[in-house]
């Protein structure tokens, strides 16, 4: 067994596997680590927004579902949704607070909704110019649309960016959420979603890559990590990297397989 430090925040354990001279040297993990860092702060945004249960009779209860402060609500809440959309301005206090999904957030977030989030046809637009998640800065825009089968289709803005110091990563694409537990009640602790991923990104070195889910990711609002699922990440000009989130445990452990080598990855 050998150990490899990928960054100051991630420790990767490497177990030797079978390799040939032809594919030797193609085990760089930079793109995968960058993708995990960029993606992890945004995957729980849609479940979080859905957990707010925003709508008639619940406007004054929004703050009870999140540690964010509701700065203002703009729109005709009395006639909602019949008289246009409502815009909600949320602010996480400095130096941050621990939200319902276990992530510490600071900064502001804006949400626009056209109807109740459980109703097909509803549109929710969520964006932030500077949302810090566990000490890492995100700038993003996403548009959620509720399909007839209740799937939530999320289109990531092409300007979505993650920044840490002088490094930045960007990605765009589509996430698909389906709630599989916790529907039909006012609680959020038992909300669980299956999530499909289809993203194009760029790591901090400027190398383009694609990331798609080969098995849906399982996201529980009560766990800060993805508990189940697999993504295939392909950096431009390189072979596939398989990111496996595990078999259901709520922990930071995952694994990357590339060119017959397995790397243990701890996600902070």
Short mmCIF file of C-alpha atoms in Angstrom, two decimals:
data_model
loop_
_atom_site.label_atom_id
_atom_site.label_comp_id
_atom_site.label_asym_id
_atom_site.label_seq_id
_atom_site.Cartn_x
_atom_site.Cartn_y
_atom_site.Cartn_z
CA UNK A 1 0.00 0.00 0.00
CA UNK A 2 1.22 3.52 -0.73
CA UNK A 3 -0.15 6.94 0.21
CA UNK A 4 -0.56 9.95 -2.03
CA UNK A 5 -1.41 13.53 -1.03
CA UNK A 6 -3.57 15.04 -3.79
CA UNK A 7 -4.19 18.33 -1.97
CA UNK A 8 -3.97 19.69 1.55
CA UNK A 9 -7.58 18.65 2.17
CA UNK A 10 -7.84 15.24 0.51
CA UNK A 11 -5.93 12.11 1.39
CA UNK A 12 -5.96 9.33 -1.20
CA UNK A 13 -4.93 5.75 -0.46
CA UNK A 14 -3.68 3.72 -3.38
CA UNK A 15 -3.74 -0.04 -3.71
CA UNK A 16 -1.66 -1.46 -6.53
CA UNK A 17 -3.53 -3.26 -9.27
CA UNK A 18 -2.77 -4.80 -12.65
CA UNK A 19 -1.36 -2.37 -15.19
CA UNK A 20 0.34 -2.64 -18.55
CA UNK A 21 3.13 -0.48 -19.91
CA UNK A 22 0.70 0.87 -22.50
CA UNK A 23 -1.57 2.53 -19.94
CA UNK A 24 1.03 3.31 -17.29
CA UNK A 25 1.03 6.94 -16.17
CA UNK A 26 -2.68 7.51 -16.88
CA UNK A 27 -3.75 7.52 -13.23
CA UNK A 28 -3.69 11.25 -12.52
CA UNK A 29 -6.62 12.07 -10.23
CA UNK A 30 -6.61 15.86 -10.46
CA UNK A 31 -9.77 16.09 -12.57
CA UNK A 32 -11.73 13.69 -10.36
CA UNK A 33 -10.76 15.50 -7.16
CA UNK A 34 -11.64 18.86 -8.74
CA UNK A 35 -15.00 17.49 -9.85
CA UNK A 36 -15.81 16.14 -6.39
CA UNK A 37 -14.92 19.47 -4.79
CA UNK A 38 -17.04 21.45 -7.26
CA UNK A 39 -20.02 19.11 -7.27
CA UNK A 40 -20.33 18.34 -3.58
CA UNK A 41 -21.47 21.84 -2.59
CA UNK A 42 -24.25 21.96 -5.18
CA UNK A 43 -25.79 18.47 -5.18
CA UNK A 44 -27.79 19.19 -2.03
CA UNK A 45 -29.13 22.62 -3.13
CA UNK A 46 -32.22 21.22 -4.87
CA UNK A 47 -33.16 18.89 -1.97
CA UNK A 48 -32.61 21.83 0.39
CA UNK A 49 -34.87 24.16 -1.64
CA UNK A 50 -37.52 21.44 -1.88
CA UNK A 51 -37.36 20.96 1.90
CA UNK A 52 -38.38 24.60 2.43
CA UNK A 53 -41.94 23.66 1.37
CA UNK A 54 -42.42 27.22 0.10
CA UNK A 55 -45.99 28.06 -0.83
CA UNK A 56 -49.40 29.17 0.45
CA UNK A 57 -49.62 29.15 4.22
CA UNK A 58 -45.93 28.38 4.65
CA UNK A 59 -44.15 31.64 3.83
CA UNK A 60 -43.58 32.43 7.50
CA UNK A 61 -42.20 28.93 8.14
CA UNK A 62 -39.30 29.02 5.67
CA UNK A 63 -36.69 29.90 8.30
CA UNK A 64 -37.71 26.86 10.38
CA UNK A 65 -36.44 24.56 7.61
CA UNK A 66 -33.00 26.14 7.18
CA UNK A 67 -30.43 28.03 9.22
CA UNK A 68 -30.53 30.85 6.65
CA UNK A 69 -32.26 34.13 7.36
CA UNK A 70 -35.09 35.03 4.98
CA UNK A 71 -34.21 38.65 4.19
CA UNK A 72 -37.27 39.36 2.07
CA UNK A 73 -40.03 37.82 -0.03
CA UNK A 74 -41.07 39.74 -3.14
CA UNK A 75 -44.36 39.02 -4.90
CA UNK A 76 -48.03 38.49 -4.27
CA UNK A 77 -47.89 35.67 -1.72
CA UNK A 78 -51.61 35.95 -0.99
CA UNK A 79 -52.60 35.22 -4.60
CA UNK A 80 -49.71 32.83 -5.29
CA UNK A 81 -49.36 31.17 -7.71
CA UNK A 82 -52.10 32.90 -9.65
CA UNK A 83 -50.54 36.35 -9.69
CA UNK A 84 -47.00 35.72 -10.84
CA UNK A 85 -43.85 34.27 -9.29
CA UNK A 86 -42.45 34.90 -5.83
CA UNK A 87 -38.80 35.72 -5.19
CA UNK A 88 -37.18 34.72 -1.89
CA UNK A 89 -33.89 36.28 -0.75
CA UNK A 90 -32.01 34.12 1.77
CA UNK A 91 -28.82 34.93 3.67
CA UNK A 92 -26.60 32.63 5.70
CA UNK A 93 -25.02 34.62 8.54
CA UNK A 94 -21.26 35.05 8.86
CA UNK A 95 -19.14 33.15 9.67
CA UNK A 96 -21.68 30.53 8.59
CA UNK A 97 -24.24 28.16 10.09
CA UNK A 98 -24.81 24.41 9.84
CA UNK A 99 -27.80 23.76 7.60
CA UNK A 100 -30.21 20.83 7.66
CA UNK A 101 -27.97 18.74 5.39
CA UNK A 102 -24.93 19.10 7.66
CA UNK A 103 -23.11 21.58 5.43
CA UNK A 104 -21.89 24.89 6.84
CA UNK A 105 -22.97 27.75 4.59
CA UNK A 106 -22.47 31.50 4.48
CA UNK A 107 -23.43 34.10 1.89
CA UNK A 108 -26.64 34.85 0.03
CA UNK A 109 -28.94 32.84 -2.23
CA UNK A 110 -31.89 33.95 -4.37
CA UNK A 111 -34.83 31.70 -5.27
CA UNK A 112 -37.66 32.41 -7.69
CA UNK A 113 -40.62 30.01 -7.83
CA UNK A 114 -43.65 30.02 -10.10
CA UNK A 115 -45.74 27.56 -8.10
CA UNK A 116 -45.68 24.95 -5.36
CA UNK A 117 -42.56 22.82 -5.75
CA UNK A 118 -44.52 19.57 -5.80
CA UNK A 119 -46.69 20.59 -8.77
CA UNK A 120 -45.72 19.60 -12.34
CA UNK A 121 -44.92 22.63 -14.48
CA UNK A 122 -43.49 24.66 -11.61
CA UNK A 123 -40.19 26.41 -12.29
CA UNK A 124 -37.67 27.28 -9.58
CA UNK A 125 -34.59 29.35 -10.35
CA UNK A 126 -31.85 29.41 -7.72
CA UNK A 127 -28.65 31.41 -7.97
CA UNK A 128 -25.86 32.90 -5.93
CA UNK A 129 -22.83 35.01 -6.76
CA UNK A 130 -20.92 33.99 -3.65
CA UNK A 131 -22.19 31.08 -1.57
CA UNK A 132 -19.58 29.51 0.70
CA UNK A 133 -20.09 25.82 1.48
CA UNK A 134 -17.79 24.32 4.10
CA UNK A 135 -15.32 27.11 3.47
CA UNK A 136 -15.37 26.77 -0.35
CA UNK A 137 -16.86 29.44 -2.60
CA UNK A 138 -19.48 28.72 -5.24
CA UNK A 139 -21.07 30.88 -7.91
CA UNK A 140 -23.94 29.25 -9.74
CA UNK A 141 -27.30 29.47 -11.40
CA UNK A 142 -29.72 26.56 -11.70
CA UNK A 143 -33.19 26.19 -13.15
CA UNK A 144 -35.39 23.45 -11.71
CA UNK A 145 -38.47 22.31 -13.61
CA UNK A 146 -40.99 19.81 -12.23
CA UNK A 147 -41.89 17.16 -14.80
CA UNK A 148 -45.24 15.34 -15.02
CA UNK A 149 -43.72 12.28 -13.31
CA UNK A 150 -42.48 14.56 -10.48
CA UNK A 151 -38.86 14.29 -11.60
CA UNK A 152 -36.99 17.53 -10.93
CA UNK A 153 -34.87 18.45 -13.95
CA UNK A 154 -32.06 20.83 -12.98
CA UNK A 155 -30.15 22.73 -15.66
CA UNK A 156 -26.89 24.15 -14.39
CA UNK A 157 -25.89 27.58 -15.65
CA UNK A 158 -22.78 27.61 -17.85
CA UNK A 159 -21.18 30.11 -15.46
CA UNK A 160 -21.33 27.73 -12.47
CA UNK A 161 -17.96 27.96 -10.78
CA UNK A 162 -16.20 26.68 -7.72
CA UNK A 163 -13.24 28.61 -6.31
CA UNK A 164 -10.67 27.75 -3.68
CA UNK A 165 -7.81 30.25 -3.37
CA UNK A 166 -6.37 30.79 -6.83
CA UNK A 167 -7.99 27.64 -8.21
CA UNK A 168 -11.34 27.58 -9.97
CA UNK A 169 -13.36 24.84 -11.62
CA UNK A 170 -16.42 25.22 -13.81
CA UNK A 171 -19.17 22.94 -15.05
CA UNK A 172 -22.55 22.95 -16.73
CA UNK A 173 -25.16 20.35 -17.57
CA UNK A 174 -28.21 18.55 -16.19
CA UNK A 175 -29.06 16.88 -12.89
CA UNK A 176 -32.21 14.81 -12.51
CA UNK A 177 -33.75 14.31 -9.06
CA UNK A 178 -36.53 11.98 -7.97
CA UNK A 179 -37.65 11.95 -4.34
CA UNK A 180 -37.87 8.36 -3.12
CA UNK A 181 -38.57 8.93 0.59
CA UNK A 182 -40.15 11.63 2.73
CA UNK A 183 -42.80 12.81 0.29
CA UNK A 184 -46.17 13.99 1.53
CA UNK A 185 -45.12 15.23 4.96
CA UNK A 186 -43.86 18.49 6.44
CA UNK A 187 -40.63 16.96 7.73
CA UNK A 188 -37.30 17.19 5.96
CA UNK A 189 -35.14 14.80 8.01
CA UNK A 190 -36.39 11.76 6.09
CA UNK A 191 -36.12 13.22 2.55
CA UNK A 192 -34.08 11.03 0.20
CA UNK A 193 -33.46 11.57 -3.53
CA UNK A 194 -32.04 9.61 -6.41
CA UNK A 195 -29.97 11.85 -8.67
CA UNK A 196 -28.69 11.35 -12.21
CA UNK A 197 -25.70 13.38 -13.44
CA UNK A 198 -24.78 14.60 -16.92
CA UNK A 199 -22.20 17.38 -16.66
CA UNK A 200 -19.42 18.96 -18.68
CA UNK A 201 -16.67 20.52 -16.62
CA UNK A 202 -13.23 22.01 -16.59
CA UNK A 203 -10.70 21.36 -13.84
CA UNK A 204 -8.43 23.98 -12.32
CA UNK A 205 -5.79 23.30 -14.98
CA UNK A 206 -8.32 24.08 -17.72
CA UNK A 207 -8.67 20.44 -18.83
CA UNK A 208 -12.22 19.67 -20.08
CA UNK A 209 -13.99 16.56 -18.84
CA UNK A 210 -17.40 14.88 -18.77
CA UNK A 211 -19.10 13.37 -15.74
CA UNK A 212 -22.11 11.07 -16.00
CA UNK A 213 -23.78 8.77 -13.51
CA UNK A 214 -23.59 5.09 -14.36
CA UNK A 215 -25.68 4.38 -11.24
CA UNK A 216 -27.92 7.04 -9.68
CA UNK A 217 -26.50 8.90 -6.72
CA UNK A 218 -28.44 8.63 -3.47
CA UNK A 219 -28.75 11.92 -1.60
CA UNK A 220 -30.27 12.08 1.86
CA UNK A 221 -31.03 15.49 3.31
CA UNK A 222 -29.86 14.12 6.68
CA UNK A 223 -26.39 13.11 5.39
CA UNK A 224 -23.73 15.50 4.11
CA UNK A 225 -22.23 12.89 1.77
CA UNK A 226 -23.57 10.94 -1.19
CA UNK A 227 -24.21 7.46 0.17
CA UNK A 228 -24.70 5.36 -2.98
CA UNK A 229 -23.96 5.69 -6.69
CA UNK A 230 -21.25 5.83 -9.31
CA UNK A 231 -20.00 8.46 -11.74
CA UNK A 232 -17.87 7.99 -14.82
CA UNK A 233 -15.48 10.92 -15.24
CA UNK A 234 -13.54 11.23 -18.50
CA UNK A 235 -10.84 13.91 -18.73
CA UNK A 236 -10.12 14.98 -22.31
CA UNK A 237 -7.56 12.65 -23.86
CA UNK A 238 -7.57 10.23 -20.92
CA UNK A 239 -9.33 7.02 -19.97
CA UNK A 240 -12.41 6.67 -17.77
CA UNK A 241 -12.25 7.24 -14.05
CA UNK A 242 -14.95 5.48 -12.02
CA UNK A 243 -16.02 7.21 -8.80
CA UNK A 244 -17.90 4.87 -6.43
CA UNK A 245 -19.64 6.50 -3.46
CA UNK A 246 -20.24 3.25 -1.60
CA UNK A 247 -23.06 0.95 -0.58
CA UNK A 248 -25.18 3.15 1.68
CA UNK A 249 -23.12 4.26 4.68
CA UNK A 250 -23.28 7.95 5.62
CA UNK A 251 -19.54 8.56 5.61
CA UNK A 252 -16.79 10.37 3.71
CA UNK A 253 -15.37 7.25 2.08
CA UNK A 254 -15.45 6.66 -1.66
CA UNK A 255 -13.22 4.99 -4.23
CA UNK A 256 -11.82 5.80 -7.67
CA UNK A 257 -10.92 3.07 -10.15
CA UNK A 258 -8.68 3.98 -13.09
CA UNK A 259 -6.58 1.71 -15.25
CA UNK A 260 -7.04 -1.23 -12.86
CA UNK A 261 -5.87 0.71 -9.82
CA UNK A 262 -8.16 1.54 -6.90
CA UNK A 263 -7.73 4.78 -4.97
CA UNK A 264 -9.50 5.31 -1.66
CA UNK A 265 -10.85 8.86 -1.54
CA UNK A 266 -11.94 10.72 1.59
CA UNK A 267 -14.37 13.54 0.77
CA UNK A 268 -14.33 16.31 3.39
#
